[in-house]
Structure formats: structure tokens, C-alpha cells
Short mmCIF file of C-alpha atoms in Angstrom, two decimals:
data_model
loop_
_atom_site.label_atom_id
_atom_site.label_comp_id
_atom_site.label_asym_id
_atom_site.label_seq_id
_atom_site.Cartn_x
_atom_site.Cartn_y
_atom_site.Cartn_z
CA MET A 1 6.41 6.03 -18.57
CA VAL A 2 6.67 7.74 -15.16
CA ARG A 3 6.04 11.43 -14.62
CA LEU A 4 5.91 13.41 -11.41
CA GLN A 5 4.41 16.83 -12.05
CA ASN A 6 4.71 19.84 -9.72
CA ILE A 7 4.94 17.74 -6.57
CA ASP A 8 4.65 19.46 -3.18
CA LEU A 9 5.19 17.48 0.01
CA VAL A 10 5.59 18.86 3.52
CA PHE A 11 6.22 16.76 6.61
CA ASN A 12 4.86 17.89 10.02
CA ARG A 13 3.17 20.93 8.51
CA GLY A 14 2.44 23.70 10.99
CA THR A 15 4.75 22.36 13.68
CA ILE A 16 8.22 23.27 14.85
CA ASP A 17 9.47 20.22 12.93
CA GLU A 18 7.95 21.30 9.59
CA ASN A 19 10.07 20.07 6.68
CA VAL A 20 9.39 21.04 3.08
CA LEU A 21 10.80 18.08 1.14
CA PHE A 22 9.37 18.65 -2.34
CA ASP A 23 8.48 22.10 -3.65
CA ASN A 24 7.11 22.06 -7.20
CA PHE A 25 9.28 19.04 -8.02
CA SER A 26 8.98 17.39 -11.44
CA LEU A 27 10.70 14.34 -12.93
CA MET A 28 10.08 12.20 -15.99
CA VAL A 29 11.39 8.68 -16.60
CA ASN A 30 11.09 7.46 -20.17
CA GLU A 31 10.06 3.94 -21.11
CA GLY A 32 12.95 1.50 -20.94
CA GLU A 33 15.24 3.74 -18.89
CA PHE A 34 17.21 2.24 -16.01
CA VAL A 35 17.65 5.12 -13.57
CA ALA A 36 20.05 4.94 -10.63
CA VAL A 37 19.07 7.40 -7.89
CA VAL A 38 21.66 8.52 -5.33
CA GLY A 39 21.78 11.14 -2.59
CA SER A 40 22.40 11.66 1.10
CA ASN A 41 19.96 10.63 3.82
CA GLY A 42 16.87 12.83 3.77
CA SER A 43 17.42 13.93 0.17
CA GLY A 44 14.10 12.47 -1.00
CA LYS A 45 15.23 9.24 -2.69
CA THR A 46 12.98 6.72 -0.95
CA THR A 47 10.13 9.24 -0.67
CA LEU A 48 10.31 9.58 -4.46
CA LEU A 49 9.76 5.82 -4.78
CA ASN A 50 6.98 5.88 -2.19
CA LEU A 51 5.14 8.56 -4.16
CA ILE A 52 5.37 6.48 -7.33
CA CYS A 53 4.25 3.27 -5.62
CA GLY A 54 1.45 4.94 -3.66
CA THR A 55 2.88 4.32 -0.19
CA MET A 56 2.69 8.11 0.21
CA ARG A 57 0.67 10.78 -1.55
CA PRO A 58 1.78 14.33 -2.35
CA ASP A 59 0.13 17.38 -0.85
CA SER A 60 -0.32 18.61 -4.41
CA GLY A 61 0.81 17.67 -7.90
CA ASN A 62 0.31 14.57 -9.99
CA VAL A 63 1.89 11.15 -10.36
CA MET A 64 1.51 9.65 -13.84
CA LEU A 65 2.21 6.04 -14.77
CA GLY A 66 2.06 5.07 -18.42
CA GLY A 67 -0.12 8.05 -19.25
CA THR A 68 -2.56 7.36 -16.40
CA ASP A 69 -2.94 9.69 -13.43
CA VAL A 70 -2.45 7.39 -10.43
CA THR A 71 -2.13 10.13 -7.78
CA ASN A 72 -5.25 9.00 -5.94
CA ILE A 73 -5.05 5.31 -6.80
CA PRO A 74 -4.18 3.21 -3.70
CA GLU A 75 -0.92 1.33 -3.39
CA TYR A 76 -2.43 -2.15 -3.73
CA LYS A 77 -3.94 -1.26 -7.10
CA ARG A 78 -0.71 0.29 -8.39
CA ALA A 79 1.10 -2.90 -7.32
CA LYS A 80 -0.57 -4.68 -10.23
CA ARG A 81 1.69 -2.67 -12.54
CA ILE A 82 4.76 -2.26 -10.34
CA GLY A 83 7.31 -4.78 -9.08
CA ARG A 84 9.23 -3.65 -5.99
CA VAL A 85 12.23 -5.10 -4.17
CA LEU A 86 12.95 -3.58 -0.75
CA GLN A 87 16.16 -3.28 1.25
CA ASP A 88 15.26 -5.99 3.77
CA PRO A 89 15.46 -9.49 2.22
CA LYS A 90 12.72 -10.62 4.60
CA MET A 91 10.18 -8.23 3.08
CA GLY A 92 9.91 -9.72 -0.41
CA THR A 93 9.27 -13.36 0.49
CA CYS A 94 7.27 -15.42 2.98
CA ALA A 95 9.70 -17.08 5.39
CA ASP A 96 7.36 -19.95 6.33
CA LEU A 97 6.66 -20.94 2.73
CA THR A 98 8.94 -22.94 0.46
CA ILE A 99 10.57 -21.51 -2.64
CA LEU A 100 7.96 -23.32 -4.72
CA GLU A 101 5.09 -21.93 -2.65
CA ASN A 102 6.48 -18.38 -2.81
CA LEU A 103 6.77 -18.56 -6.60
CA SER A 104 3.33 -20.11 -6.94
CA LEU A 105 1.75 -17.26 -4.99
CA ALA A 106 3.59 -14.69 -7.11
CA ASP A 107 2.45 -16.51 -10.25
CA ASN A 108 -1.15 -15.78 -9.24
CA LYS A 109 -0.64 -12.02 -9.10
CA ASN A 110 -3.37 -10.16 -11.00
CA LYS A 111 -5.30 -13.44 -11.51
CA ARG A 112 -8.65 -14.49 -10.11
CA TYR A 113 -8.53 -16.73 -7.06
CA ASP A 114 -10.79 -19.76 -6.71
CA LEU A 115 -10.80 -23.04 -4.79
CA ARG A 116 -7.96 -24.61 -6.75
CA SER A 117 -4.62 -25.28 -5.09
CA ALA A 118 -2.36 -22.23 -4.99
CA VAL A 119 0.62 -24.43 -5.87
CA ASN A 120 0.65 -25.48 -9.50
CA LYS A 121 3.12 -28.36 -9.83
CA GLN A 122 2.83 -28.18 -13.60
CA ARG A 123 4.56 -24.79 -13.47
CA GLU A 124 7.51 -26.06 -11.45
CA ASP A 125 9.79 -26.50 -14.48
CA TYR A 126 9.06 -22.91 -15.46
CA TYR A 127 9.97 -21.70 -11.97
CA LYS A 128 13.20 -23.65 -12.11
CA THR A 129 14.08 -22.00 -15.41
CA LEU A 130 13.62 -18.57 -13.79
CA LEU A 131 15.80 -19.52 -10.84
CA GLU A 132 18.57 -20.98 -12.99
CA ARG A 133 19.42 -17.44 -14.14
CA CYS A 134 20.41 -16.61 -10.56
CA ASN A 135 23.26 -19.17 -10.62
CA MET A 136 22.68 -19.95 -6.94
CA GLY A 137 21.33 -23.47 -7.18
CA LEU A 138 17.89 -22.35 -5.99
CA GLU A 139 16.23 -24.40 -8.73
CA ASN A 140 17.38 -27.52 -6.85
CA ARG A 141 15.91 -26.37 -3.53
CA MET A 142 12.26 -25.86 -4.38
CA GLY A 143 11.16 -27.47 -1.11
CA THR A 144 13.37 -25.27 1.07
CA LEU A 145 11.71 -22.65 3.26
CA ALA A 146 12.53 -19.10 2.18
CA GLY A 147 13.47 -18.32 5.78
CA ALA A 148 16.33 -20.83 5.56
CA LEU A 149 18.01 -19.03 2.66
CA SER A 150 20.91 -16.61 2.94
CA GLY A 151 20.23 -12.91 2.51
CA GLY A 152 21.56 -12.92 -1.04
CA GLN A 153 19.56 -15.99 -2.02
CA ARG A 154 16.41 -14.60 -0.50
CA GLN A 155 16.84 -11.26 -2.26
CA ALA A 156 17.41 -13.07 -5.57
CA LEU A 157 14.14 -14.93 -4.93
CA ALA A 158 12.43 -11.61 -4.13
CA LEU A 159 13.68 -10.13 -7.41
CA THR A 160 12.42 -13.19 -9.31
CA ILE A 161 9.03 -12.83 -7.63
CA ALA A 162 8.83 -9.10 -8.39
CA THR A 163 9.49 -9.69 -12.10
CA MET A 164 7.33 -12.76 -12.73
CA SER A 165 4.15 -10.96 -13.69
CA ASP A 166 3.58 -8.49 -16.52
CA ILE A 167 4.66 -5.21 -14.87
CA ASP A 168 5.24 -1.75 -16.30
CA LEU A 169 7.81 -0.59 -13.76
CA LEU A 170 10.49 -2.16 -11.55
CA ILE A 171 11.39 -0.37 -8.31
CA LEU A 172 14.61 -1.33 -6.49
CA ASP A 173 14.80 0.33 -3.08
CA GLU A 174 18.41 -0.17 -1.93
CA HIS A 175 17.97 -3.86 -2.70
CA THR A 176 21.68 -4.67 -2.16
CA ALA A 177 22.23 -2.57 0.99
CA ALA A 178 21.73 -5.40 3.50
CA LEU A 179 23.98 -7.87 1.68
CA ASP A 180 27.68 -8.67 1.91
CA PRO A 181 29.89 -7.41 -0.97
CA LYS A 182 29.97 -10.73 -2.86
CA SER A 183 26.19 -11.21 -2.65
CA SER A 184 25.66 -7.58 -3.69
CA GLU A 185 27.78 -8.09 -6.81
CA THR A 186 25.90 -11.28 -7.66
CA LEU A 187 22.51 -9.65 -7.21
CA MET A 188 23.47 -6.67 -9.36
CA GLY A 189 24.51 -9.06 -12.11
CA ILE A 190 21.12 -10.78 -11.89
CA THR A 191 19.40 -7.38 -11.85
CA GLN A 192 21.18 -6.20 -14.98
CA ARG A 193 20.36 -9.41 -16.81
CA VAL A 194 16.66 -9.30 -15.90
CA VAL A 195 16.26 -5.61 -16.74
CA SER A 196 18.06 -6.04 -20.08
CA GLU A 197 16.14 -9.16 -21.09
CA LYS A 198 12.71 -7.81 -20.19
CA LYS A 199 13.47 -4.17 -21.05
CA TYR A 200 11.91 -2.95 -17.82
CA THR A 201 11.63 0.72 -16.98
CA THR A 202 13.56 0.70 -13.70
CA LEU A 203 14.30 3.03 -10.80
CA MET A 204 17.04 1.92 -8.42
CA VAL A 205 17.87 3.83 -5.26
CA THR A 206 21.35 2.94 -4.03
CA HIS A 207 24.06 4.17 -1.66
CA ASN A 208 26.66 2.23 -3.64
CA LEU A 209 28.14 4.88 -5.91
CA ARG A 210 30.02 2.34 -8.00
CA PHE A 211 26.79 0.48 -8.77
CA ALA A 212 25.17 3.79 -9.68
CA VAL A 213 28.00 4.50 -12.13
CA GLU A 214 28.38 1.02 -13.61
CA TYR A 215 24.69 0.11 -13.97
CA GLY A 216 21.77 1.84 -15.58
CA THR A 217 21.31 4.25 -18.46
CA ARG A 218 20.74 7.37 -16.35
CA LEU A 219 21.85 8.74 -12.98
CA VAL A 220 19.90 11.20 -10.83
CA MET A 221 21.37 12.70 -7.65
CA MET A 222 18.87 14.04 -5.13
CA HIS A 223 19.51 16.75 -2.53
CA SER A 224 16.91 18.52 -0.39
CA GLY A 225 14.09 17.35 -2.62
CA LYS A 226 15.73 18.47 -5.86
CA ALA A 227 17.55 16.67 -8.69
CA VAL A 228 20.97 18.33 -8.55
CA MET A 229 22.51 15.95 -11.10
CA ASP A 230 20.76 14.24 -13.99
CA LEU A 231 22.98 12.47 -16.52
CA SER A 232 22.24 10.05 -19.34
CA GLY A 233 23.70 8.98 -22.66
CA VAL A 234 27.40 9.70 -23.19
CA ALA A 235 27.59 11.81 -20.02
CA LYS A 236 26.41 8.83 -17.96
CA GLN A 237 28.74 6.43 -19.77
CA ASN A 238 31.74 8.67 -19.06
CA LEU A 239 30.80 9.25 -15.40
CA LYS A 240 33.29 8.28 -12.71
CA VAL A 241 32.71 7.66 -9.00
CA ASP A 242 34.99 10.64 -8.26
CA ASP A 243 32.58 12.86 -10.21
CA ILE A 244 29.76 11.93 -7.84
CA LEU A 245 31.98 12.33 -4.79
CA GLY A 246 32.96 15.76 -6.07
CA LYS A 247 29.31 16.77 -6.27
CA PHE A 248 28.66 15.45 -2.77
CA ASN A 249 31.60 17.51 -1.48
CA GLU A 250 30.31 20.59 -3.30
CA ILE A 251 26.90 20.18 -1.67
CA SER A 252 28.51 19.61 1.72
CA ILE A 253 30.47 22.86 1.45
CA GLU A 254 27.36 24.79 0.37
CA CYS A 255 25.55 23.43 3.43
CA GLY A 256 28.38 24.55 5.70
CA ASN A 257 29.58 21.03 6.56
#
């Protein structure tokens, strides 16, 4: 489904601040996999997602999505096939639009626009059905502005929006990081349900090691632009948080920290 081939990426090339992040880096994500990506700051986690989504482009190498080379395809065109939820709850919804209006706009993704109303009242029952899965009562607040919602509610709405259209890939970029513990747990439950029901190929960057262990079918740990841990199957199922902490400590010692 997703393949990064021989990726090179250098920041601030030719300057005193030159930083080689990726050097001949390759990674493949199979269709239907739910990959949790962990690592310290600067390890390449979010950059990895940005390369896949088209927010950044590599200096060399190829990014493949569903067998298509998308390396030089702009971000807005890739967005037709990718749903993305960012860390900031404000980024995935329009604060000055109601829940109904936000969902109506998302419902028009990849469709032709004309002079008809963007809000289709006939689809409201369908939107309510989607929101009922969140167990937050959002289906009864269709006229509420998104900006009036709590962070957890707004992120649940953003996840619903990201998964409404027919996408090939779901990207979760620390989507629980800005939430309180209870809201984070709720959102991860919603995430697991949506991914399982729709069988999405999913990449989730997270700093929550417990979430990385408990959710997903595969775990990848990044460090200095390399995958230093890549576990799936039985190895992933048997993984403990202490195993990840042990690897972090090992890396820290190797780096002289």
C-alpha cells in the first residue's frame, strides 16, 4: 500500500546546521496494517508522514501509494486518497461552521462543486449515524459551532471528517497528544473501531507508549532517520511498554546521554 524507497533528505544542506535525516531509508506498509510509530523528538516520525502526504518531498528516492509513484504529486492531489488527523484539534475542523456544515463540506470531498447548497439536509441522518459511534452526544448538537466543542469532541469530529470519503490511507499525527487522559482514551477507542470497521491502512505517530503497544498490528520505532525497531504479529502482541523503554534507554546510552 505505502512504500518509501531509498529516501534521502537533508535539512539546511551546505550550512553549519546541515542535518542528514534520511539516508537511503526504505519502509513498506502493507494494505490493512495499523502501524504505530514512536521515537524521540527529531527521529523522523512526523517527517515520515509529511513525505507520504506530500507536505515535504525527498531530495531523492520514491514515495509509492497503492502502486502509484506519488513523489512529485502535490499534497492537495494526494489528499484525495489520504485522510489525516493532526495534533491540534483546531486544524481538522472549521471553528465558525456548525457540526452539520463541517460534515457537509467533508461529504463533498472529491466531488464536483456547482451552485447547489453545500449543506445537504437529506444527509443529516447519515451524519448523525456517523457521530453516534463517538458516544459523545454530537449527533444531538448538529447546529453547534465546532469552535464551541471541547478538544476531545472536536478531535472526534475531525476523525469522522477524515474518514467520511473513500480513502486509501489514514494518517494520525499525534492525534491524542493535545487531549486530557480521559479524552485520549475515548478517542483511541473511536479510532480502533473506525480502523477495524473500515479496514483502513493506518499510520499513527504517538508519544504515548501504552497506546503504541495496545493498538495497531505493527510497531515501528524511529531514531535518527532509521527504523531501529519493527515488530508485528506475535512479537507485537507480546510487546510490553518496558520493552520500548528498554530500547529508548539503549539508544540513550549509545548516544552518550
